[in-house]
Short mmCIF file of N, CA and C in Angstrom, two decimals:
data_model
loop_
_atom_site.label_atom_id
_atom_site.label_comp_id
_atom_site.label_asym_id
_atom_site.label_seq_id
_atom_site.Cartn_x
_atom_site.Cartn_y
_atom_site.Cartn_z
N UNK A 1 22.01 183.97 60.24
CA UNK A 1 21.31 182.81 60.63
C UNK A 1 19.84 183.00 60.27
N UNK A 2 19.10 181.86 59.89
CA UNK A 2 18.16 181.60 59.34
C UNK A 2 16.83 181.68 60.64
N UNK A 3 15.92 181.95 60.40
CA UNK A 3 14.91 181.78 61.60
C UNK A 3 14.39 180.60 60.97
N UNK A 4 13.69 179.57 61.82
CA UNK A 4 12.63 178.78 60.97
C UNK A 4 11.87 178.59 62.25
N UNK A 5 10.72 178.49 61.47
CA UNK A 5 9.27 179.22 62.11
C UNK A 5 8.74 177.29 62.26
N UNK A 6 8.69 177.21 63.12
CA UNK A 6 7.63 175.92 63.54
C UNK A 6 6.30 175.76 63.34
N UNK A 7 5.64 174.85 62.43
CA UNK A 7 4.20 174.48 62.65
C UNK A 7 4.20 173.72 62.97
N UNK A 8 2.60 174.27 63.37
CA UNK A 8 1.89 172.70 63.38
C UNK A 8 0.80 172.23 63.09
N UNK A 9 0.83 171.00 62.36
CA UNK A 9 -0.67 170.18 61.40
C UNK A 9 -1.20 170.05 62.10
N UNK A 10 -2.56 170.56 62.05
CA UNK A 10 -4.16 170.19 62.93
C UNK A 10 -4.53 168.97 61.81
N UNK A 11 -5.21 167.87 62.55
CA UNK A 11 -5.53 167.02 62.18
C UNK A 11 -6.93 167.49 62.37
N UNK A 12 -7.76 167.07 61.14
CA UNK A 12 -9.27 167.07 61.61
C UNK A 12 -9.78 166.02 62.38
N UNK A 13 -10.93 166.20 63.10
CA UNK A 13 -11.52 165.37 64.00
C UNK A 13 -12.57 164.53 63.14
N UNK A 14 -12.78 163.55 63.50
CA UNK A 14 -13.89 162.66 63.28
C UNK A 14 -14.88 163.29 62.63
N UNK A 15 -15.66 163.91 63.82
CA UNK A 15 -16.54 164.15 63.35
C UNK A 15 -16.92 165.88 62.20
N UNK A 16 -15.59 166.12 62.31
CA UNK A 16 -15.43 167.47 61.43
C UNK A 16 -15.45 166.55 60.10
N UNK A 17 -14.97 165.50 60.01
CA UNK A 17 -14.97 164.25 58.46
C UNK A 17 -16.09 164.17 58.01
N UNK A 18 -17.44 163.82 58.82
CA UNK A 18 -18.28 163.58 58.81
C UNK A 18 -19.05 164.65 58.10
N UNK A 19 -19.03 165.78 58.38
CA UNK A 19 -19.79 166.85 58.61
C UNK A 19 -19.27 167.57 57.19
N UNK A 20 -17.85 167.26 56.71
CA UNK A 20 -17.64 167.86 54.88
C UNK A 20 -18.16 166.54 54.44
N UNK A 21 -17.78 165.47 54.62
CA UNK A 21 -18.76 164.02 53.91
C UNK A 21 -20.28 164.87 53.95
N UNK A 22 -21.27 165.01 54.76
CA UNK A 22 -22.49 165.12 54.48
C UNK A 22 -22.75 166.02 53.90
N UNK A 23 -21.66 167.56 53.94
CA UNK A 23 -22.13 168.62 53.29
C UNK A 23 -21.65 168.70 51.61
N UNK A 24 -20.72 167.72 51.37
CA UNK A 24 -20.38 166.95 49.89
C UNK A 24 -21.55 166.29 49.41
N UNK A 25 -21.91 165.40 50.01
CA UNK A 25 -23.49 164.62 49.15
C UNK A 25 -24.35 165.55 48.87
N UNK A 26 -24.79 166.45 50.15
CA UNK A 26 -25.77 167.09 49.94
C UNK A 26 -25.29 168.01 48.46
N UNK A 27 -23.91 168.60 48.17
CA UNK A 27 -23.84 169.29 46.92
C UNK A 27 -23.94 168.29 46.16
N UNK A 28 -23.70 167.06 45.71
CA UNK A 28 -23.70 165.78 44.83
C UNK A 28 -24.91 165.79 44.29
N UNK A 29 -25.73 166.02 45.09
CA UNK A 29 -27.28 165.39 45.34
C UNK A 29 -28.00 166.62 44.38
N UNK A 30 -27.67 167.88 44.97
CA UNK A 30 -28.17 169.24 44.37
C UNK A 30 -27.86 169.39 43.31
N UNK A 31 -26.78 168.62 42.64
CA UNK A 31 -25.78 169.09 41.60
C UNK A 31 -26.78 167.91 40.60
N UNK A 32 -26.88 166.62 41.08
CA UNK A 32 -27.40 165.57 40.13
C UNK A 32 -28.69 166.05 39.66
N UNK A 33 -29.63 166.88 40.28
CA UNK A 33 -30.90 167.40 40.53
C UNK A 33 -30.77 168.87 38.41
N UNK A 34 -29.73 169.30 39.15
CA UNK A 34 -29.49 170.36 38.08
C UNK A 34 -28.81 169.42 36.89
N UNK A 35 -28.28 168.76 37.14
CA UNK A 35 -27.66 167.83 35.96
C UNK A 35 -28.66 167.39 35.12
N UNK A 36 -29.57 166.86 35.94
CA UNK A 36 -31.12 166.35 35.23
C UNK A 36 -32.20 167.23 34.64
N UNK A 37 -31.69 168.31 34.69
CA UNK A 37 -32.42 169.54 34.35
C UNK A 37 -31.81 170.10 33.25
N UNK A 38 -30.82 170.04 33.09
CA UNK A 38 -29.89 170.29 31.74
C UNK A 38 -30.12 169.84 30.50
N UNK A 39 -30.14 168.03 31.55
CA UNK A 39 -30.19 167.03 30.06
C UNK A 39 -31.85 167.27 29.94
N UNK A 40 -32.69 167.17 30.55
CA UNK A 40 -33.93 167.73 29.89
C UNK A 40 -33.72 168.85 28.87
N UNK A 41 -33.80 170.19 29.36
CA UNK A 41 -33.56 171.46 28.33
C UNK A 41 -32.54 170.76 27.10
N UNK A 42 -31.40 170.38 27.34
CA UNK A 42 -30.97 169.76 25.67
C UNK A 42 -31.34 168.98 25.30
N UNK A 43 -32.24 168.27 25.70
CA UNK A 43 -33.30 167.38 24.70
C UNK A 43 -33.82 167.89 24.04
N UNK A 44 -35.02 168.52 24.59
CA UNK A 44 -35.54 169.72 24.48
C UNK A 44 -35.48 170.66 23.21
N UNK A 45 -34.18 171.11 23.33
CA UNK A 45 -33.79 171.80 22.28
C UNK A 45 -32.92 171.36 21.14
N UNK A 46 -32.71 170.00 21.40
CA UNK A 46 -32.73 168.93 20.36
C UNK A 46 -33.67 168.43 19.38
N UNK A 47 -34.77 168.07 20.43
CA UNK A 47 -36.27 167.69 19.58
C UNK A 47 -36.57 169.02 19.04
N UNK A 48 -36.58 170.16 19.46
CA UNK A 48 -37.25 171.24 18.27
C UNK A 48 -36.40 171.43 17.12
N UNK A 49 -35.12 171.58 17.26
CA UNK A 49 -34.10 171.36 15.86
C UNK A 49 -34.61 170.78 15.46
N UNK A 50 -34.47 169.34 15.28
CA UNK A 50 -35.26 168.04 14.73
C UNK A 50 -36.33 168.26 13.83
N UNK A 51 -37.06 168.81 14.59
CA UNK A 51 -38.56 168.71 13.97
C UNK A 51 -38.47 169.90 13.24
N UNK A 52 -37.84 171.07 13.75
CA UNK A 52 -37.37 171.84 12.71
C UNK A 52 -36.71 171.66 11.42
N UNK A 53 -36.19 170.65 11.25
CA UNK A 53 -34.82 170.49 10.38
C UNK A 53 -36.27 169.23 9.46
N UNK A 54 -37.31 168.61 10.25
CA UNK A 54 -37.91 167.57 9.35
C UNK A 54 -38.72 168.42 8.62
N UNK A 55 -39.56 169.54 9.17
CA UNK A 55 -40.49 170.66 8.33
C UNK A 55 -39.79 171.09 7.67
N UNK A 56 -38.69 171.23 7.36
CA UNK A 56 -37.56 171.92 6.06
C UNK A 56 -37.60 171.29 5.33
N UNK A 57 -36.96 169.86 5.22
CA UNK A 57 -37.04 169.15 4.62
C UNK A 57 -38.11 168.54 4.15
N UNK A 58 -39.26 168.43 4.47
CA UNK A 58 -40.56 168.10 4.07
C UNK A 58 -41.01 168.87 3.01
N UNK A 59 -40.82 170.48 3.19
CA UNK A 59 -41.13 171.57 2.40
C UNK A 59 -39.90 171.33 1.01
N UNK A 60 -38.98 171.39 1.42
CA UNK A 60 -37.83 170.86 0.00
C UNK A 60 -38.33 169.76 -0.78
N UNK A 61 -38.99 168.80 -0.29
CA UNK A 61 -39.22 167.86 -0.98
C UNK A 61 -40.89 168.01 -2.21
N UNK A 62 -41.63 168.80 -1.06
CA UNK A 62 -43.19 169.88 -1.90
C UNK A 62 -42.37 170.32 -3.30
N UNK A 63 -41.13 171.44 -3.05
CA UNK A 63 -40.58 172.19 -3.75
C UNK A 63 -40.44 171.19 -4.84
N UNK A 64 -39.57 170.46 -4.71
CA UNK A 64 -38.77 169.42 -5.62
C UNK A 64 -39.87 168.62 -6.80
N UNK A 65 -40.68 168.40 -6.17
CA UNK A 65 -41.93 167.69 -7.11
C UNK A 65 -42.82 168.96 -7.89
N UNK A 66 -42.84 169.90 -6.87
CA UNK A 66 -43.61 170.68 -7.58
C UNK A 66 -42.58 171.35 -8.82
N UNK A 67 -41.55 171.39 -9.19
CA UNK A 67 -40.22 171.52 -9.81
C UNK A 67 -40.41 171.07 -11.10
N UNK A 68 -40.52 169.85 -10.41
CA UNK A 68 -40.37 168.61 -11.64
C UNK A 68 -41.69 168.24 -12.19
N UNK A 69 -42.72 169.20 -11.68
CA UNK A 69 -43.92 169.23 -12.58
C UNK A 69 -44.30 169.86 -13.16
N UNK A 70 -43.70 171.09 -13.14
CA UNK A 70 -43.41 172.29 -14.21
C UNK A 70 -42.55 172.26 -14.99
N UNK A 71 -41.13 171.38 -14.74
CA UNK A 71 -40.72 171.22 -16.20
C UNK A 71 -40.93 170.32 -17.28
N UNK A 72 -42.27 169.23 -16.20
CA UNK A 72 -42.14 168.28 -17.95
C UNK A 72 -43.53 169.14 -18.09
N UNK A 73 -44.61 169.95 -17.48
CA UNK A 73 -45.21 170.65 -18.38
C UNK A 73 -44.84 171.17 -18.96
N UNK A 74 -43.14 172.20 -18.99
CA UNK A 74 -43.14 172.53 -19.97
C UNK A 74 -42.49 172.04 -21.11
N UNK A 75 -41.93 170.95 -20.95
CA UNK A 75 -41.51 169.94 -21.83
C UNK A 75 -43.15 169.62 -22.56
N UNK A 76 -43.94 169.53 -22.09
CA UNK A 76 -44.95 168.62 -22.82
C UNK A 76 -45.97 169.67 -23.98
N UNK A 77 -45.86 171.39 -23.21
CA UNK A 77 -46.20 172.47 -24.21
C UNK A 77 -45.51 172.79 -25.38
N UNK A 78 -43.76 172.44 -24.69
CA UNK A 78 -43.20 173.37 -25.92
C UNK A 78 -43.28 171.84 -27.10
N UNK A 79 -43.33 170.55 -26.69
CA UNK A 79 -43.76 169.56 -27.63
C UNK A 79 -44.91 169.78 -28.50
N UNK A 80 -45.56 170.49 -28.00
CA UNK A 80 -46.90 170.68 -29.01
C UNK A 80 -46.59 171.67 -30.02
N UNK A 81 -45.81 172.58 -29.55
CA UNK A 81 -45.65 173.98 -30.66
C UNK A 81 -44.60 172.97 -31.58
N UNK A 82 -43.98 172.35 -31.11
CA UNK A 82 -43.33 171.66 -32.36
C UNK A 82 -43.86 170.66 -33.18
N UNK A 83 -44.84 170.08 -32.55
CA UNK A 83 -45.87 169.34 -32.96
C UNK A 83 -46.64 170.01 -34.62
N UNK A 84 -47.07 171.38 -33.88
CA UNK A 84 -48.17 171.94 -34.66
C UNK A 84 -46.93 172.38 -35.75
N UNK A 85 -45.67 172.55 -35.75
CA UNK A 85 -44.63 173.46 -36.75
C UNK A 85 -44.89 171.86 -37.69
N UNK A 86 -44.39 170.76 -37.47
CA UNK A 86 -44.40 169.59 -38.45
C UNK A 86 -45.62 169.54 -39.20
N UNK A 87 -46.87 169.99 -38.61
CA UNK A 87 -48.19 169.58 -39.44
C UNK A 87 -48.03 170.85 -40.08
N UNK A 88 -47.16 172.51 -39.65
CA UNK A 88 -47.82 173.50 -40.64
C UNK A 88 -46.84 172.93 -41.75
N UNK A 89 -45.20 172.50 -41.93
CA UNK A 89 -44.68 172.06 -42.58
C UNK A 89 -45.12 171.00 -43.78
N UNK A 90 -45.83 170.20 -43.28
CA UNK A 90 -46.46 169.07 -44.21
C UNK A 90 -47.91 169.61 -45.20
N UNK A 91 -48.34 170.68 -44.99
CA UNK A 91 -49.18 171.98 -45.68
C UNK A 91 -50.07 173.02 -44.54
N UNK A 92 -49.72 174.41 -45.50
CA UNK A 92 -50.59 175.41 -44.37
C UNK A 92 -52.19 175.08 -44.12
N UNK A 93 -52.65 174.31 -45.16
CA UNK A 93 -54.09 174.12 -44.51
C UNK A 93 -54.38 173.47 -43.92
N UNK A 94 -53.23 172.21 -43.39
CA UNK A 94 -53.98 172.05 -42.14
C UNK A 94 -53.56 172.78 -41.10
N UNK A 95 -53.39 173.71 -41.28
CA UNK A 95 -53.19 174.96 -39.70
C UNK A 95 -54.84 175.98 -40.16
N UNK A 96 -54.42 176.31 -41.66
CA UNK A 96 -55.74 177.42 -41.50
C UNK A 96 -57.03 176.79 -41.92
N UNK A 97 -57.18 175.80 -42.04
CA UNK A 97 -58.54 175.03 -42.16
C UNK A 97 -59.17 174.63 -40.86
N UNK A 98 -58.16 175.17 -39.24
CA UNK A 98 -59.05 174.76 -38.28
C UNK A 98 -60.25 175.75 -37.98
N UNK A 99 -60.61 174.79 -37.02
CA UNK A 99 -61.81 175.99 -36.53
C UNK A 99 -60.82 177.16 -35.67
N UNK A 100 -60.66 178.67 -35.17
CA UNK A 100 -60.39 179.39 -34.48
C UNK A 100 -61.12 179.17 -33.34
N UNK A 101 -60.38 179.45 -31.71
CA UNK A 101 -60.87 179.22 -31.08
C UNK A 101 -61.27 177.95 -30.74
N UNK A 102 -61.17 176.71 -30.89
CA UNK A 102 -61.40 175.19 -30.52
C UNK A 102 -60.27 174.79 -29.94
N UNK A 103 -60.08 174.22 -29.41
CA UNK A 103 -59.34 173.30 -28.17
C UNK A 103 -58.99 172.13 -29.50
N UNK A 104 -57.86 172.18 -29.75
CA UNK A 104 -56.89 171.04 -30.06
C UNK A 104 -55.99 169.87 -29.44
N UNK A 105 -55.29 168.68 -29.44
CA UNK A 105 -54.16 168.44 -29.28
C UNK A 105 -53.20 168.07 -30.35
N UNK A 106 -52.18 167.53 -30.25
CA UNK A 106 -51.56 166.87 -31.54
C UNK A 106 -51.67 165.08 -31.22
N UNK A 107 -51.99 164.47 -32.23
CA UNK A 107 -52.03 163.09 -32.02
C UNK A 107 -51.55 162.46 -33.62
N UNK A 108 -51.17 161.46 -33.43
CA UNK A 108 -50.62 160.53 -34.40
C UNK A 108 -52.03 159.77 -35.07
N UNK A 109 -51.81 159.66 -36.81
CA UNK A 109 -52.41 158.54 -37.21
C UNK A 109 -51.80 158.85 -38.40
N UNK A 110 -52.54 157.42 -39.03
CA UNK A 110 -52.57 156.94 -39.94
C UNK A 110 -51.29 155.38 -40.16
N UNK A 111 -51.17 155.19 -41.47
CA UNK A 111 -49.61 154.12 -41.79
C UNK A 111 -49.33 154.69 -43.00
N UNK A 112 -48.11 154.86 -42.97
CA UNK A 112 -47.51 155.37 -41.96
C UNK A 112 -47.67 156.66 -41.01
N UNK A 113 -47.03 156.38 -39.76
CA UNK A 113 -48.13 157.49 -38.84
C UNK A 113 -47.04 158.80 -38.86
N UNK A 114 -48.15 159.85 -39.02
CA UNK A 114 -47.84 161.08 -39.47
C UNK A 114 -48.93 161.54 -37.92
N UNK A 115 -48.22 163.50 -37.55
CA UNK A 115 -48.84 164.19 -36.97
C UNK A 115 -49.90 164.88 -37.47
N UNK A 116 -51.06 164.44 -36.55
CA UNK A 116 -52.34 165.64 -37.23
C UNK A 116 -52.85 166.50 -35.82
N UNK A 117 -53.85 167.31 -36.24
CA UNK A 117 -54.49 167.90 -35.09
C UNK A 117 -55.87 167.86 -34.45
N UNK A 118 -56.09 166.71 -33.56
CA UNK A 118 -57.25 166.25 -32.94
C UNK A 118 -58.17 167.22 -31.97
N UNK A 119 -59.33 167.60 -32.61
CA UNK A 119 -59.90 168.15 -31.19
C UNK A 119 -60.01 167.68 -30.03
N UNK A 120 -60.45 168.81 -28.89
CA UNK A 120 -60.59 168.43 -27.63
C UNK A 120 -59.30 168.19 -26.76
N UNK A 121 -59.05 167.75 -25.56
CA UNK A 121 -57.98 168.02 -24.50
C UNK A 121 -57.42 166.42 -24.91
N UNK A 122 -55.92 166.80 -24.58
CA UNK A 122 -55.31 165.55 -24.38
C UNK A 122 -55.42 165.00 -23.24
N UNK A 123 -55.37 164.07 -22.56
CA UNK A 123 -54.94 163.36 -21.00
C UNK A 123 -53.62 162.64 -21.61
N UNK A 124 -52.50 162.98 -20.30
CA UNK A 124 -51.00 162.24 -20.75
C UNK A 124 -50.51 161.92 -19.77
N UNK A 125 -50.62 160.63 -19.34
CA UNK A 125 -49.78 159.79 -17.80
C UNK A 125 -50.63 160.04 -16.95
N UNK A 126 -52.40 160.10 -17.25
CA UNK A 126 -53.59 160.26 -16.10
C UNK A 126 -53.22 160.91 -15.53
N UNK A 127 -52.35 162.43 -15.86
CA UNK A 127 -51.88 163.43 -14.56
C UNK A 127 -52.23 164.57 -15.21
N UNK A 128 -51.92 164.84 -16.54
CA UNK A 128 -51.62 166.46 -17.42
C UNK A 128 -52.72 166.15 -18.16
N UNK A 129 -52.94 167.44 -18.35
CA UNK A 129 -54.17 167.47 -19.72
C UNK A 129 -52.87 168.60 -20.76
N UNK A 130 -53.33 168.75 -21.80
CA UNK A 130 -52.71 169.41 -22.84
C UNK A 130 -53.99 170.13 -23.60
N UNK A 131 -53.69 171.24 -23.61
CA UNK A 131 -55.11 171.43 -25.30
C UNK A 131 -54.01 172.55 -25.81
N UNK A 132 -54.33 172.69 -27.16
CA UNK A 132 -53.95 173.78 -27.91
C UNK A 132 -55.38 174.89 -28.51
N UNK A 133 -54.82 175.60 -28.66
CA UNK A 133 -55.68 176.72 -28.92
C UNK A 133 -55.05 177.87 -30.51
N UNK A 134 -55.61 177.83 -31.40
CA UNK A 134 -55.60 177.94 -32.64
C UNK A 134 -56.19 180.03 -32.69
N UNK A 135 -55.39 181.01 -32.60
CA UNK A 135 -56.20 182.18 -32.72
C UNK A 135 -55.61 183.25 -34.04
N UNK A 136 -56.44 183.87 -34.64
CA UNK A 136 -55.58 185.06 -35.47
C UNK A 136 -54.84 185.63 -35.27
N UNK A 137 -53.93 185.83 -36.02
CA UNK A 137 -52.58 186.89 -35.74
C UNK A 137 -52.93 188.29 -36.50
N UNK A 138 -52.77 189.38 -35.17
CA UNK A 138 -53.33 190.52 -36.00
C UNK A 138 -52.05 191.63 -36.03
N UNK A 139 -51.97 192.50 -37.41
CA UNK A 139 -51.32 193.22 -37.20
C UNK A 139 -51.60 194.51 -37.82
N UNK A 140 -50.69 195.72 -37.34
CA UNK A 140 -50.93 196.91 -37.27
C UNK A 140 -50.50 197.55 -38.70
N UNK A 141 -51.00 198.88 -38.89
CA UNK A 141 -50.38 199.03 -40.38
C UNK A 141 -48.81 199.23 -40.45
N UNK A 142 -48.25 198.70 -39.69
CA UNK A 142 -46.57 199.00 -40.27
C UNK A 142 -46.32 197.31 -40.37
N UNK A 143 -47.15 196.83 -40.15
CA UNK A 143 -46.86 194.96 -40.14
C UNK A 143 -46.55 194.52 -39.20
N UNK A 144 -46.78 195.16 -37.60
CA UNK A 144 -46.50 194.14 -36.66
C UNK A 144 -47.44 193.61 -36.27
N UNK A 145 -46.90 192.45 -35.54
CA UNK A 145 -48.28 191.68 -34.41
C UNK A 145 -48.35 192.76 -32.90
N UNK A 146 -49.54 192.87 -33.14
CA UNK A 146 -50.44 193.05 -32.39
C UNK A 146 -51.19 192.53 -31.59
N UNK A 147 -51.47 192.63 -30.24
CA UNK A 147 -52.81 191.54 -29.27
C UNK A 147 -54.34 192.59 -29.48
N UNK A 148 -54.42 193.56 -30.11
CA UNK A 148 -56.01 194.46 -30.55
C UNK A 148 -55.79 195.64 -31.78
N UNK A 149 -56.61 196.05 -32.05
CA UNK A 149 -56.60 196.81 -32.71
C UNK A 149 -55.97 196.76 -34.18
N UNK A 150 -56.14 195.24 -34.85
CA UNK A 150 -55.09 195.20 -35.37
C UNK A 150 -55.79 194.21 -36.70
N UNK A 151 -55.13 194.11 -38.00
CA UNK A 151 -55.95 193.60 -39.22
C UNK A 151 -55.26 192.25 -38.94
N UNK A 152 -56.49 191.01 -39.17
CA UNK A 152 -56.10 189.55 -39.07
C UNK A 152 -55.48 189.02 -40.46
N UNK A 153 -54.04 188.29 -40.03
CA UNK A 153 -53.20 188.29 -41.05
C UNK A 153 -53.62 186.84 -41.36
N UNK A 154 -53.99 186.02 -42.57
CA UNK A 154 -54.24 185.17 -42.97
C UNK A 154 -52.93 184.13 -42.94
N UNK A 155 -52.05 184.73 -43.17
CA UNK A 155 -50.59 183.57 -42.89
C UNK A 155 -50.18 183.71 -41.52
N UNK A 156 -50.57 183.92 -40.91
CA UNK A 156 -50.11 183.63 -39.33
C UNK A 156 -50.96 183.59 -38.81
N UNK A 157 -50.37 182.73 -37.61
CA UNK A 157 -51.58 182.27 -36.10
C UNK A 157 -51.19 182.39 -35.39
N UNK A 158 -51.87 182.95 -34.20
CA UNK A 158 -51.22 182.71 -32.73
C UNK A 158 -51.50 181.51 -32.45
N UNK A 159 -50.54 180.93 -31.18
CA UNK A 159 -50.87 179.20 -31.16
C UNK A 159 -50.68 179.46 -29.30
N UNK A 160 -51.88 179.17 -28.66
CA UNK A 160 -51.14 178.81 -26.86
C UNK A 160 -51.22 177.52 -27.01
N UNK A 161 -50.20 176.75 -26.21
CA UNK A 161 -49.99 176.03 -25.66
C UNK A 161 -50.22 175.44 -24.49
N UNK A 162 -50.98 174.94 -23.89
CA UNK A 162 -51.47 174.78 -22.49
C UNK A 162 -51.46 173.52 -21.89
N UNK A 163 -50.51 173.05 -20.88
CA UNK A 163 -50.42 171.90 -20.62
C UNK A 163 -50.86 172.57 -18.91
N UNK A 164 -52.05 171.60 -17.98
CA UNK A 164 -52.37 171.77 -16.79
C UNK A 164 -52.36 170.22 -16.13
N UNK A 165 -52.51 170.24 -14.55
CA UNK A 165 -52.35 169.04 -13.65
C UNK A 165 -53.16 169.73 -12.74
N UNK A 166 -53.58 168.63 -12.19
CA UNK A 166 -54.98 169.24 -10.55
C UNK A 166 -55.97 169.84 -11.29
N UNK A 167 -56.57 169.28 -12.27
CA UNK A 167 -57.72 169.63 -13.33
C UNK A 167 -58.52 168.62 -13.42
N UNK A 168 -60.21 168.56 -13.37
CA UNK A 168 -60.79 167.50 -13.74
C UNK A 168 -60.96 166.98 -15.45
N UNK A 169 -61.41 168.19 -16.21
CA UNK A 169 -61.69 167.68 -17.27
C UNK A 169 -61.31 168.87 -18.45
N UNK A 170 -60.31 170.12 -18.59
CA UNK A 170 -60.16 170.96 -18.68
C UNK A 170 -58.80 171.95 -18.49
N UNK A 171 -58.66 172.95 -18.94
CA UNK A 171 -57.26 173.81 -18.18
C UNK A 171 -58.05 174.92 -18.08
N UNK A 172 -59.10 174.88 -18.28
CA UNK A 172 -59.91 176.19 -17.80
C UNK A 172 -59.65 176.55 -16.41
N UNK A 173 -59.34 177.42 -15.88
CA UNK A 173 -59.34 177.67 -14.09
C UNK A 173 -58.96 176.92 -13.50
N UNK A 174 -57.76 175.93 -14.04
CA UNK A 174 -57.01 174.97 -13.51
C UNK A 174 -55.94 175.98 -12.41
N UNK A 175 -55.26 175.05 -11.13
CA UNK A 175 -54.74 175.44 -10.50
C UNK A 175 -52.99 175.55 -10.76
N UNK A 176 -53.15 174.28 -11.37
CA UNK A 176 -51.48 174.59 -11.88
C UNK A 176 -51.53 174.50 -13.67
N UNK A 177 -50.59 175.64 -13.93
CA UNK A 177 -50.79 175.56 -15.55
C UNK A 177 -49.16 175.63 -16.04
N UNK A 178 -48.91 175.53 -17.09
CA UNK A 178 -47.92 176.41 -18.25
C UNK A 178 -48.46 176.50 -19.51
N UNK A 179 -48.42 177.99 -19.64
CA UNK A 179 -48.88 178.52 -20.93
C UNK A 179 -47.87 178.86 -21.55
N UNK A 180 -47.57 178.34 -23.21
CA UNK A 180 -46.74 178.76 -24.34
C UNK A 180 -47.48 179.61 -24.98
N UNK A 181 -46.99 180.61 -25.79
CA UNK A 181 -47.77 181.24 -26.75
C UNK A 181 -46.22 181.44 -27.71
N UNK A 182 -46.89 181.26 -28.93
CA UNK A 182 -45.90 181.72 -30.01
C UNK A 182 -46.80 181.24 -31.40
N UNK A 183 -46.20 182.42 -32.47
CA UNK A 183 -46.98 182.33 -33.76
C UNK A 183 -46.37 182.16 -34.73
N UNK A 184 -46.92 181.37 -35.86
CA UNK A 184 -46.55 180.76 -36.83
C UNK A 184 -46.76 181.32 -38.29
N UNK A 185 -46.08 181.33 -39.32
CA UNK A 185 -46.45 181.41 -40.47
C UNK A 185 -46.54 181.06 -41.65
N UNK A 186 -47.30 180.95 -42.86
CA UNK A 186 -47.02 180.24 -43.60
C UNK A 186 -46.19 180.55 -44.42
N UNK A 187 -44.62 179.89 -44.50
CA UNK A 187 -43.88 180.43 -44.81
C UNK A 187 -43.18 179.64 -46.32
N UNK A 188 -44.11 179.01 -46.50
CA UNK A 188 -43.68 178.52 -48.02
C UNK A 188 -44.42 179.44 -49.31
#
């Protein structure tokens, strides 16, 4: 035979109802208090992501232009060395009849218009300046080029190329540059 054990349900009283009711709000109340304190801090650390994530992107975008202003400078240098190859092509004197040392660009004239070589700096899209620069090619007694010490070879030139931006009137001590250098010869 089975025992079975008798209870019995206590009913709570009134005012025992009362008394988990008030001590429930009061956690409700404490709890809404910290709730509001949360959603602050993840704001918080929302808005600094944010503004983090906009200074990144601000800086990518510096990058990106500054990018794309170094490659059409150098689009616009290595245009000149090809520039100056068509005029040594069409005869060597007009390469060795310049002055050494003078600031060139390449510019168009005549009819029909042919490339020649204009003194002084180019300006191109009121942003770049361009100059070329015309120097001896020297070389050593086994026949190489040389940058000193070295005999100036009458069929070759050194040629820089210099296209600058953030310059007033000049690429002298300009802040942003690309320099080409490469030399030519007269090879007819």
């Amino acid at each position: 035979m089975a025992w079975i054990k008798k209870s019995r349900i206590i009913l709570p009283t009134k005012t025992t109802l009362c008394k988990k009711a008030k001590s429930m709000s009061a956690q409700l109340k404490s709890n809404k208090g910290i709730s509001l304190i949360e959603i602050l801090v993840a704001i918080s650390i929302v808005s600094i992501a944010l503004v983090s994530l906009m200074g990144l992107f601000g800086n990518y975008i510096k990058i990106a232009k500054l990018q794309e202003k170094n490659i059409e400078a150098i689009n616009l240098a290595q245009e000149a060395i090809e520039t100056i190859r068509a005029v040594r092509d069409e005869s060597w004197t007009n390469i060795s009849n310049l002055t050494l040392g003078a600031i060139y660009h390449p510019a168009k004239q005549g009819t029909p218009q042919k490339w020649i070589l204009a003194s002084g700096t180019e300006t191109i899209n009121e942003f770049f300046l361009r100059e070329v620069i015309f120097e001896n090619a020297l070389r050593d007694v086994s026949g190489d080029i040389v940058e000193s010490d070295g005999v100036a070879d009458p069929d070759t030139k050194k040629i820089t190329s210099t296209v600058c931006w953030n310059s007033q009137t000049n690429c002298t001590g300009a802040k942003d540059e690309i320099t080409l250098i490469t030399y030519i010869s007269n090879w007819k």
